[in-house]
mmCIF file of C-alpha atoms in Angstrom:
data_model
loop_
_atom_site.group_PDB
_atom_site.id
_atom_site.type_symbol
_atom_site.label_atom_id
_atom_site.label_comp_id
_atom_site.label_asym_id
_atom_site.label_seq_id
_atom_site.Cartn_x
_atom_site.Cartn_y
_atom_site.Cartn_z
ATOM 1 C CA UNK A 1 12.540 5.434 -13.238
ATOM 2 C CA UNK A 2 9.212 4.251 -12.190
ATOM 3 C CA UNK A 3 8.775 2.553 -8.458
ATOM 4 C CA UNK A 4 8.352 -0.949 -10.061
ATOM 5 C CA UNK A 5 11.497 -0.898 -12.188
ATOM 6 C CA UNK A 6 13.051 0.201 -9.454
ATOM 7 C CA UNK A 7 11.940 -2.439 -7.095
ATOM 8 C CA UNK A 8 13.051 -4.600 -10.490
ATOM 9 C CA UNK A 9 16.795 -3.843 -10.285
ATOM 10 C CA UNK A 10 17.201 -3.557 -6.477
ATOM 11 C CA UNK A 11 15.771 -7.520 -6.348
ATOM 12 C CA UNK A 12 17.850 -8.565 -9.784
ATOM 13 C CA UNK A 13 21.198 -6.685 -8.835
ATOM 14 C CA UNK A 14 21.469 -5.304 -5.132
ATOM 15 C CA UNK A 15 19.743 -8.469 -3.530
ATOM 16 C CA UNK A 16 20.637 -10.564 -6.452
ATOM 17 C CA UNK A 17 17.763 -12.667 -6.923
ATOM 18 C CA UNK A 18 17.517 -15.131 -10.510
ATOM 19 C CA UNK A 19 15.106 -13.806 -13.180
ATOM 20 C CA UNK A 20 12.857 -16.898 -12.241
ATOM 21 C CA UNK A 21 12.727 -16.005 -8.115
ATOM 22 C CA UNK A 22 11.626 -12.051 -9.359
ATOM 23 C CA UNK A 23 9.031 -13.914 -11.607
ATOM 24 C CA UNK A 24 7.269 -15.936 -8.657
ATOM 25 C CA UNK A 25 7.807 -12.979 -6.045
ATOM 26 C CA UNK A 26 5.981 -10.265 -8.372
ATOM 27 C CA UNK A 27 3.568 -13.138 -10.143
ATOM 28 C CA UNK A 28 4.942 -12.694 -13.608
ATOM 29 C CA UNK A 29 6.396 -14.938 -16.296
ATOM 30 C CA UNK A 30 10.216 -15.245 -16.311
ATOM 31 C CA UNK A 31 9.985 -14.294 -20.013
ATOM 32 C CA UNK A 32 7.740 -11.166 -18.578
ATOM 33 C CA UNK A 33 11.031 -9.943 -16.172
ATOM 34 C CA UNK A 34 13.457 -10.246 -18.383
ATOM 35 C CA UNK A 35 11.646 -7.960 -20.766
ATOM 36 C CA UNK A 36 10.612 -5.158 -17.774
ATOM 37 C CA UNK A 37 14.697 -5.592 -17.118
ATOM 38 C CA UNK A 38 15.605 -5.001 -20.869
ATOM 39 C CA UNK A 39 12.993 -2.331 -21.162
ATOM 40 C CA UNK A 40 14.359 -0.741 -17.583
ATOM 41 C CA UNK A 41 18.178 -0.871 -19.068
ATOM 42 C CA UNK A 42 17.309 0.869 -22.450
ATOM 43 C CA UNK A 43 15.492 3.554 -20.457
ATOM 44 C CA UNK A 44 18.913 3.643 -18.228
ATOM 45 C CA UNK A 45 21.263 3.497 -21.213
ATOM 46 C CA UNK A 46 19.357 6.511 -22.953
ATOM 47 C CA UNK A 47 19.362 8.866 -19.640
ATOM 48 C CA UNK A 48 23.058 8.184 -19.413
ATOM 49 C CA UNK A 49 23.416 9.089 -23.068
ATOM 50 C CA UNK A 50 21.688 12.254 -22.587
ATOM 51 C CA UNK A 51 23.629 12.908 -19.985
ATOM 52 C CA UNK A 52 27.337 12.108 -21.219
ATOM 53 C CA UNK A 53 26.469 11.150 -24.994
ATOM 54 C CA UNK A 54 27.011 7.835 -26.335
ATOM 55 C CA UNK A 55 28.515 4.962 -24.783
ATOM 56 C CA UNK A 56 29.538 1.371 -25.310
ATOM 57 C CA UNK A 57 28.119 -1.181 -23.254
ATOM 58 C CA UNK A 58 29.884 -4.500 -23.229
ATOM 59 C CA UNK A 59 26.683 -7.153 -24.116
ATOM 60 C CA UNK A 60 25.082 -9.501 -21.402
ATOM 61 C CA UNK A 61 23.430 -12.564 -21.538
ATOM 62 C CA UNK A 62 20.411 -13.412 -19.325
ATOM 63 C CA UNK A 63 22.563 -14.895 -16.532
ATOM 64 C CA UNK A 64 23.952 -11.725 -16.640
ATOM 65 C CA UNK A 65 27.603 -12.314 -18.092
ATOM 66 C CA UNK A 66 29.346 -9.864 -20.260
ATOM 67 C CA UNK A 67 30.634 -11.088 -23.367
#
């Protein structure tokens, strides 16, 4: 992945930040993360395919709850 969806997912997941704090720390819309995140987990989802074929993903919202 590229540095800045990187940075992206360490802030969201390892350091755990909410979509709106990653929107004022890298100057962007809140709308504007959460599409770099959905973006950054397709381009996950398809290297894992490649890798083991296809797998099922349980859906999550935007706080980041699996339904």
């Amino acid at each position: 992945l590229p540095a800045p969806s990187q940075e992206i997912l360490r802030l969201r997941y390892a350091d755990g930040l909410p979509a709106a704090a990653l929107a004022a720390r890298l100057r962007r819309t809140t709308d504007a993360v959460y599409q770099t995140l959905s973006r950054t987990h397709r381009a996950l989802r398809g290297c894992i395919e490649r890798k083991l074929g296809p797998v099922v993903f349980p859906q999550v919202d935007r706080a980041g709850v699996s339904s």
